[in-house]
């Protein structure tokens, strides 16, 4: 009797939760907001996650000061700020910093900056008497209240070390590799081309993934960062120069002048489809010059693939008039106006990758799946 009574009055077990319910993303405490840099990408990410873009308005006063107004409550919530870098980089940065600080002072639980293209990422080395601007930018972002950074294809992967917060550097190469395999006819007859030796590592990674040949353009028009004058090779003082510490020659040998060889292609491109790869397309003069040389050496078609398509100044016109057949970039940076000026520009959508990264970070899942089978290309 006692056993039966305990069974009748005992606590009722809760129903078992199915696996699918446990896997669903809890979106009640996610808020996605964005600045003025790329609202279309922010809306696409929010739509893929089944969310509504948060109420945040960013505008400028007559004196060009930035004003941020967040209409929805962010207290105790996880905030994801989608703001990329464009040609208006300084305003993009200030909007991001003010939005992050506004969420911080409004008691948000975490503030994640989703920055598909990080501005000033090319200024990551000391030049002459300048400074490492990307280091300064990282410090500003950490101070503003950001607790995590999601970005894509940094110019140098070592930039992650400038931040005092976690940085996830996503890769767009799977999307570009898929485009090559599905959208370039007879891609097996292609050769991956590095327009200068600085891009050879990235190009080699693509060549190995696709099992294609590799060609490198080397010579006097090379624009590798290692060739820029950084002020460290100034001549030593001569014997006639006097200082407070010495009156004789220091004896340091003079640094030899760097002489570049004539522009040449290392590799065979005759009768092949040439595919140039890079992380950023901004000033296209070097791409146009490389394409002309590839054409002179017998390349039948020329493609240019890159993650970020900044396409500043008169880049669309130069590309339209060039021998390049197609330029493929992702939508990390808006370039709708440039596409109207150049019909050769094609766009790959990477919003699904950003949405999956946000979902995994929010659910505290491993990010390794997004990097699986993706080689280091930087």
Short mmCIF file of C-alpha atoms in Angstrom, two decimals:
data_model
loop_
_atom_site.label_atom_id
_atom_site.label_comp_id
_atom_site.label_asym_id
_atom_site.label_seq_id
_atom_site.Cartn_x
_atom_site.Cartn_y
_atom_site.Cartn_z
CA UNK A 1 0.00 0.00 0.00
CA UNK A 2 2.80 2.40 0.85
CA UNK A 3 4.49 1.74 -2.50
CA UNK A 4 1.25 2.35 -4.39
CA UNK A 5 0.57 5.54 -2.44
CA UNK A 6 4.03 6.90 -3.22
CA UNK A 7 3.53 6.13 -6.87
CA UNK A 8 0.21 8.01 -6.90
CA UNK A 9 1.46 11.03 -4.98
CA UNK A 10 4.99 11.10 -6.32
CA UNK A 11 6.27 13.92 -8.47
CA UNK A 12 5.35 13.80 -12.12
CA UNK A 13 8.31 13.49 -14.49
CA UNK A 14 8.52 16.24 -17.09
CA UNK A 15 8.14 15.14 -20.71
CA UNK A 16 11.38 14.42 -22.53
CA UNK A 17 12.58 17.18 -24.84
CA UNK A 18 13.22 16.13 -28.36
CA UNK A 19 16.56 16.77 -29.95
CA UNK A 20 15.21 19.35 -32.36
CA UNK A 21 13.81 21.49 -29.54
CA UNK A 22 17.19 21.53 -27.83
CA UNK A 23 18.93 22.52 -31.04
CA UNK A 24 16.67 25.49 -31.78
CA UNK A 25 18.30 28.87 -31.29
CA UNK A 26 16.95 30.90 -28.41
CA UNK A 27 16.44 34.23 -30.14
CA UNK A 28 14.52 36.06 -27.42
CA UNK A 29 17.66 37.75 -26.09
CA UNK A 30 19.40 38.45 -29.45
CA UNK A 31 19.27 41.96 -30.84
CA UNK A 32 20.76 42.76 -34.26
CA UNK A 33 21.42 46.40 -35.06
CA UNK A 34 23.39 48.09 -37.81
CA UNK A 35 24.81 51.41 -38.90
CA UNK A 36 24.65 53.06 -42.30
CA UNK A 37 27.50 51.14 -43.94
CA UNK A 38 25.61 48.07 -45.23
CA UNK A 39 21.92 47.86 -44.16
CA UNK A 40 21.13 45.32 -46.89
CA UNK A 41 23.58 42.78 -45.46
CA UNK A 42 22.22 43.33 -41.93
CA UNK A 43 18.67 42.70 -43.14
CA UNK A 44 19.73 39.54 -44.96
CA UNK A 45 21.48 38.18 -41.86
CA UNK A 46 18.49 38.99 -39.65
CA UNK A 47 16.11 37.35 -42.14
CA UNK A 48 18.20 34.17 -42.26
CA UNK A 49 18.05 33.97 -38.46
CA UNK A 50 14.31 34.61 -38.37
CA UNK A 51 14.79 37.87 -36.49
CA UNK A 52 13.68 41.44 -36.93
CA UNK A 53 16.34 44.08 -37.23
CA UNK A 54 16.53 46.02 -33.96
CA UNK A 55 15.38 49.58 -33.71
CA UNK A 56 18.51 51.70 -34.05
CA UNK A 57 18.81 54.93 -35.99
CA UNK A 58 22.18 56.46 -36.85
CA UNK A 59 22.28 59.92 -38.38
CA UNK A 60 24.54 62.97 -38.64
CA UNK A 61 23.90 66.49 -37.48
CA UNK A 62 24.63 69.51 -39.62
CA UNK A 63 28.13 69.71 -38.10
CA UNK A 64 28.72 66.04 -39.09
CA UNK A 65 28.57 64.72 -35.53
CA UNK A 66 27.16 61.19 -35.28
CA UNK A 67 23.97 60.61 -33.30
CA UNK A 68 22.82 57.10 -32.27
CA UNK A 69 19.34 56.38 -30.93
CA UNK A 70 18.37 52.84 -29.84
CA UNK A 71 14.60 52.53 -29.49
CA UNK A 72 14.42 48.95 -28.13
CA UNK A 73 15.62 47.80 -24.71
CA UNK A 74 19.01 46.08 -24.76
CA UNK A 75 19.38 45.48 -21.01
CA UNK A 76 20.74 42.00 -20.35
CA UNK A 77 20.67 41.05 -24.04
CA UNK A 78 23.27 39.92 -26.56
CA UNK A 79 23.82 42.68 -29.11
CA UNK A 80 25.25 42.04 -32.58
CA UNK A 81 26.28 45.22 -34.41
CA UNK A 82 26.69 44.69 -38.16
CA UNK A 83 28.91 47.44 -39.55
CA UNK A 84 31.41 46.95 -42.35
CA UNK A 85 34.08 49.23 -43.81
CA UNK A 86 33.37 51.19 -46.98
CA UNK A 87 34.94 54.15 -48.76
CA UNK A 88 33.56 56.28 -45.92
CA UNK A 89 35.72 54.41 -43.42
CA UNK A 90 36.03 57.12 -40.76
CA UNK A 91 32.27 57.57 -40.41
CA UNK A 92 31.81 53.79 -40.38
CA UNK A 93 34.23 53.49 -37.46
CA UNK A 94 32.68 56.30 -35.42
CA UNK A 95 29.18 54.89 -35.93
CA UNK A 96 30.38 51.48 -34.71
CA UNK A 97 32.13 52.91 -31.65
CA UNK A 98 29.19 55.08 -30.62
CA UNK A 99 26.70 52.23 -31.11
CA UNK A 100 28.85 49.90 -29.01
CA UNK A 101 29.25 52.48 -26.24
CA UNK A 102 25.51 53.21 -26.27
CA UNK A 103 24.79 49.50 -25.76
CA UNK A 104 27.43 49.30 -23.03
CA UNK A 105 25.94 52.17 -21.06
CA UNK A 106 22.48 50.62 -21.53
CA UNK A 107 23.59 47.46 -19.65
CA UNK A 108 23.78 45.04 -22.57
CA UNK A 109 25.08 41.62 -21.54
CA UNK A 110 27.47 41.24 -24.51
CA UNK A 111 28.26 43.37 -27.55
CA UNK A 112 29.60 41.60 -30.63
CA UNK A 113 30.92 43.65 -33.52
CA UNK A 114 30.23 41.98 -36.88
CA UNK A 115 32.69 43.72 -39.20
CA UNK A 116 32.95 41.79 -42.50
CA UNK A 117 35.64 44.16 -43.80
CA UNK A 118 37.82 45.70 -41.11
CA UNK A 119 38.89 49.24 -42.09
CA UNK A 120 42.57 50.17 -41.91
CA UNK A 121 43.53 46.49 -41.97
CA UNK A 122 46.23 47.19 -44.59
CA UNK A 123 47.92 49.61 -42.19
CA UNK A 124 49.14 46.83 -39.93
CA UNK A 125 52.89 47.44 -40.28
CA UNK A 126 55.18 50.29 -39.31
CA UNK A 127 56.01 52.62 -42.20
CA UNK A 128 58.57 55.40 -41.88
CA UNK A 129 57.58 57.60 -38.92
CA UNK A 130 53.93 56.63 -39.04
CA UNK A 131 52.12 54.19 -36.80
CA UNK A 132 50.27 50.87 -36.88
CA UNK A 133 46.76 52.23 -37.34
CA UNK A 134 45.00 48.86 -37.06
CA UNK A 135 46.47 48.51 -33.54
CA UNK A 136 44.98 51.90 -32.58
CA UNK A 137 41.63 50.89 -34.07
CA UNK A 138 41.63 47.64 -32.10
CA UNK A 139 42.23 49.53 -28.84
CA UNK A 140 39.39 51.92 -29.63
CA UNK A 141 36.98 49.06 -30.30
CA UNK A 142 37.87 47.28 -27.06
CA UNK A 143 37.47 50.51 -25.07
CA UNK A 144 34.07 51.28 -26.62
CA UNK A 145 32.59 48.14 -25.07
CA UNK A 146 32.83 45.46 -27.75
CA UNK A 147 33.28 42.01 -26.19
CA UNK A 148 33.79 39.98 -29.37
CA UNK A 149 34.66 40.60 -33.03
CA UNK A 150 33.48 38.68 -36.10
CA UNK A 151 35.30 39.62 -39.28
CA UNK A 152 36.27 38.03 -42.58
CA UNK A 153 39.56 37.51 -44.42
CA UNK A 154 41.77 39.96 -42.58
CA UNK A 155 44.59 41.37 -44.66
CA UNK A 156 47.01 39.77 -42.18
CA UNK A 157 45.82 37.17 -39.68
CA UNK A 158 48.22 38.58 -37.08
CA UNK A 159 45.86 41.57 -36.70
CA UNK A 160 43.84 39.37 -34.33
CA UNK A 161 46.65 39.80 -31.81
CA UNK A 162 45.99 43.57 -31.62
CA UNK A 163 42.66 42.94 -29.88
CA UNK A 164 42.20 42.19 -26.18
CA UNK A 165 38.92 40.41 -26.96
CA UNK A 166 38.16 37.24 -28.98
CA UNK A 167 38.28 37.64 -32.77
CA UNK A 168 36.78 35.14 -35.23
CA UNK A 169 38.32 35.59 -38.68
CA UNK A 170 35.87 33.86 -41.03
CA UNK A 171 36.91 32.61 -44.47
CA UNK A 172 35.16 33.33 -47.75
CA UNK A 173 37.28 30.86 -49.72
CA UNK A 174 34.66 28.04 -49.71
CA UNK A 175 32.23 30.34 -51.52
CA UNK A 176 34.84 31.44 -54.06
CA UNK A 177 36.01 27.86 -54.62
CA UNK A 178 32.42 26.77 -55.19
CA UNK A 179 31.97 29.58 -57.72
CA UNK A 180 35.05 28.44 -59.64
CA UNK A 181 33.82 24.86 -59.77
CA UNK A 182 30.22 25.66 -60.71
CA UNK A 183 30.35 28.88 -62.73
CA UNK A 184 33.62 28.83 -64.70
CA UNK A 185 33.29 26.52 -67.73
CA UNK A 186 36.13 24.06 -68.13
CA UNK A 187 37.78 25.25 -64.93
CA UNK A 188 40.08 22.21 -65.07
CA UNK A 189 41.94 24.08 -67.79
CA UNK A 190 42.61 26.96 -65.39
CA UNK A 191 45.70 28.21 -63.60
CA UNK A 192 45.63 30.17 -60.35
CA UNK A 193 47.63 33.40 -60.64
CA UNK A 194 49.22 35.54 -57.93
CA UNK A 195 49.62 39.09 -59.23
CA UNK A 196 52.65 39.55 -56.96
CA UNK A 197 54.71 37.26 -54.70
CA UNK A 198 52.91 38.61 -51.64
CA UNK A 199 49.72 36.82 -52.74
CA UNK A 200 51.50 33.58 -53.66
CA UNK A 201 50.55 31.83 -50.42
CA UNK A 202 46.85 32.49 -50.91
CA UNK A 203 47.04 31.52 -54.59
CA UNK A 204 48.87 28.31 -53.72
CA UNK A 205 46.11 27.40 -51.27
CA UNK A 206 43.48 27.79 -54.01
CA UNK A 207 45.59 25.79 -56.46
CA UNK A 208 45.98 22.92 -53.99
CA UNK A 209 42.27 22.84 -53.18
CA UNK A 210 41.31 22.79 -56.86
CA UNK A 211 44.30 20.66 -57.96
CA UNK A 212 45.31 23.26 -60.52
CA UNK A 213 48.57 24.82 -61.61
CA UNK A 214 50.06 27.98 -60.11
CA UNK A 215 51.61 31.06 -61.75
CA UNK A 216 53.21 34.07 -60.08
CA UNK A 217 53.79 37.49 -61.66
CA UNK A 218 57.12 38.90 -60.55
CA UNK A 219 58.91 42.06 -61.57
CA UNK A 220 59.14 45.82 -61.57
CA UNK A 221 55.42 46.57 -61.18
CA UNK A 222 55.18 44.45 -58.06
CA UNK A 223 53.44 46.25 -55.19
CA UNK A 224 54.25 43.95 -52.31
CA UNK A 225 54.28 45.65 -48.92
CA UNK A 226 57.86 44.49 -48.37
CA UNK A 227 58.95 46.87 -51.15
CA UNK A 228 57.61 49.99 -49.47
CA UNK A 229 60.18 52.31 -47.97
CA UNK A 230 59.82 52.27 -44.19
CA UNK A 231 62.67 54.61 -43.26
CA UNK A 232 64.89 51.98 -41.68
CA UNK A 233 67.35 52.01 -44.57
CA UNK A 234 68.45 55.62 -44.24
CA UNK A 235 72.18 55.98 -44.99
CA UNK A 236 74.58 55.99 -42.05
CA UNK A 237 76.33 59.24 -41.13
CA UNK A 238 79.47 59.98 -43.15
CA UNK A 239 82.88 60.59 -41.64
CA UNK A 240 82.43 64.33 -42.03
CA UNK A 241 79.28 64.39 -39.89
CA UNK A 242 79.79 65.04 -36.21
CA UNK A 243 77.55 64.30 -33.26
CA UNK A 244 77.85 64.67 -29.53
CA UNK A 245 78.82 60.99 -29.18
CA UNK A 246 81.20 60.35 -32.05
CA UNK A 247 83.37 62.20 -34.51
CA UNK A 248 84.34 59.27 -36.71
CA UNK A 249 82.46 57.09 -39.16
CA UNK A 250 80.11 54.58 -37.54
CA UNK A 251 81.23 51.93 -39.99
CA UNK A 252 77.76 50.55 -40.80
CA UNK A 253 77.75 49.17 -44.36
CA UNK A 254 75.37 50.91 -46.72
CA UNK A 255 72.24 48.99 -47.56
CA UNK A 256 72.24 47.87 -51.22
CA UNK A 257 69.63 49.36 -53.50
CA UNK A 258 66.80 47.00 -54.39
CA UNK A 259 66.59 46.50 -58.15
CA UNK A 260 63.56 44.66 -59.49
CA UNK A 261 63.83 42.43 -62.54
CA UNK A 262 61.64 42.99 -65.62
CA UNK A 263 58.02 41.94 -65.25
CA UNK A 264 57.78 38.20 -65.87
CA UNK A 265 55.38 35.34 -65.27
CA UNK A 266 56.64 32.27 -63.44
CA UNK A 267 54.40 29.50 -64.76
CA UNK A 268 52.58 28.54 -67.95
CA UNK A 269 49.34 30.39 -68.84
CA UNK A 270 49.33 29.84 -72.62
CA UNK A 271 45.90 28.60 -73.72
CA UNK A 272 44.69 28.48 -70.09
CA UNK A 273 42.03 30.26 -68.04
CA UNK A 274 43.84 32.61 -65.66
CA UNK A 275 42.21 33.13 -62.23
CA UNK A 276 43.74 35.87 -60.08
CA UNK A 277 42.88 35.69 -56.36
CA UNK A 278 43.31 38.27 -53.61
CA UNK A 279 41.65 39.46 -50.40
CA UNK A 280 40.80 43.01 -51.54
CA UNK A 281 40.15 44.83 -54.82
CA UNK A 282 40.46 48.58 -54.39
CA UNK A 283 42.90 50.30 -56.74
CA UNK A 284 42.63 48.10 -59.82
CA UNK A 285 45.60 49.41 -61.82
CA UNK A 286 47.82 46.50 -60.75
CA UNK A 287 45.08 43.99 -61.65
CA UNK A 288 44.63 45.58 -65.09
CA UNK A 289 48.40 45.55 -65.75
CA UNK A 290 48.65 41.92 -64.66
CA UNK A 291 45.71 40.97 -66.89
CA UNK A 292 47.30 42.62 -69.91
CA UNK A 293 50.48 40.65 -69.35
CA UNK A 294 48.54 37.41 -68.95
CA UNK A 295 46.74 38.13 -72.22
CA UNK A 296 50.05 38.79 -73.98
CA UNK A 297 51.31 35.42 -72.74
CA UNK A 298 48.37 33.51 -74.24
CA UNK A 299 45.71 33.35 -71.50
CA UNK A 300 42.34 32.75 -73.16
CA UNK A 301 40.17 34.11 -70.32
CA UNK A 302 40.96 36.12 -67.19
CA UNK A 303 38.98 36.09 -63.94
CA UNK A 304 39.62 38.07 -60.75
CA UNK A 305 38.28 36.72 -57.43
CA UNK A 306 38.46 38.54 -54.11
CA UNK A 307 36.63 38.65 -50.80
CA UNK A 308 36.24 42.41 -50.48
CA UNK A 309 35.30 44.62 -53.42
CA UNK A 310 35.97 48.20 -52.34
CA UNK A 311 36.42 49.39 -55.97
CA UNK A 312 37.31 53.00 -55.20
CA UNK A 313 37.59 55.96 -57.55
CA UNK A 314 37.28 55.04 -61.25
CA UNK A 315 37.85 51.31 -60.70
CA UNK A 316 34.58 50.26 -62.44
CA UNK A 317 35.51 52.16 -65.61
CA UNK A 318 39.02 50.72 -65.69
CA UNK A 319 37.70 47.19 -65.20
CA UNK A 320 35.06 47.66 -67.89
CA UNK A 321 37.71 48.77 -70.39
CA UNK A 322 40.24 46.09 -69.39
CA UNK A 323 40.83 42.63 -70.83
CA UNK A 324 39.49 41.04 -67.63
CA UNK A 325 36.44 38.92 -68.41
CA UNK A 326 34.85 38.75 -64.96
CA UNK A 327 35.38 40.14 -61.44
CA UNK A 328 33.87 38.12 -58.59
CA UNK A 329 33.57 39.56 -55.07
CA UNK A 330 31.42 38.88 -52.01
CA UNK A 331 28.91 41.30 -50.50
CA UNK A 332 31.02 42.19 -47.46
CA UNK A 333 31.10 45.72 -48.92
CA UNK A 334 28.17 47.28 -50.83
CA UNK A 335 28.99 47.86 -54.50
CA UNK A 336 25.63 48.20 -56.26
CA UNK A 337 26.62 51.50 -57.87
CA UNK A 338 29.86 50.01 -59.18
CA UNK A 339 27.92 47.11 -60.72
CA UNK A 340 25.83 49.58 -62.71
CA UNK A 341 29.04 51.03 -64.15
CA UNK A 342 30.69 47.67 -64.88
CA UNK A 343 28.69 44.65 -66.00
CA UNK A 344 31.65 42.33 -65.37
CA UNK A 345 31.27 42.48 -61.57
CA UNK A 346 29.53 39.47 -60.00
CA UNK A 347 28.52 39.15 -56.34
CA UNK A 348 28.50 36.15 -54.01
CA UNK A 349 26.25 36.32 -50.93
CA UNK A 350 28.01 35.39 -47.65
CA UNK A 351 25.18 36.35 -45.27
CA UNK A 352 24.56 32.68 -44.46
CA UNK A 353 28.09 32.36 -43.09
CA UNK A 354 27.69 35.40 -40.84
CA UNK A 355 24.29 34.20 -39.63
CA UNK A 356 25.70 30.78 -38.74
CA UNK A 357 28.60 32.39 -36.88
CA UNK A 358 26.21 34.51 -34.83
CA UNK A 359 24.04 31.46 -34.05
CA UNK A 360 27.01 29.40 -32.89
CA UNK A 361 28.43 32.16 -30.72
CA UNK A 362 25.06 32.81 -29.12
CA UNK A 363 24.50 29.10 -28.42
CA UNK A 364 28.08 28.73 -27.16
CA UNK A 365 28.83 26.15 -29.86
CA UNK A 366 32.19 25.44 -31.41
CA UNK A 367 33.23 27.62 -34.34
CA UNK A 368 35.60 24.97 -35.73
CA UNK A 369 32.94 23.70 -38.15
CA UNK A 370 33.14 27.01 -40.06
CA UNK A 371 36.90 26.58 -40.48
CA UNK A 372 36.90 22.87 -41.25
CA UNK A 373 38.73 21.93 -44.44
CA UNK A 374 39.66 25.57 -45.00
CA UNK A 375 43.40 26.17 -45.26
CA UNK A 376 45.22 29.19 -43.92
CA UNK A 377 45.50 31.59 -46.83
CA UNK A 378 46.84 34.72 -45.19
#
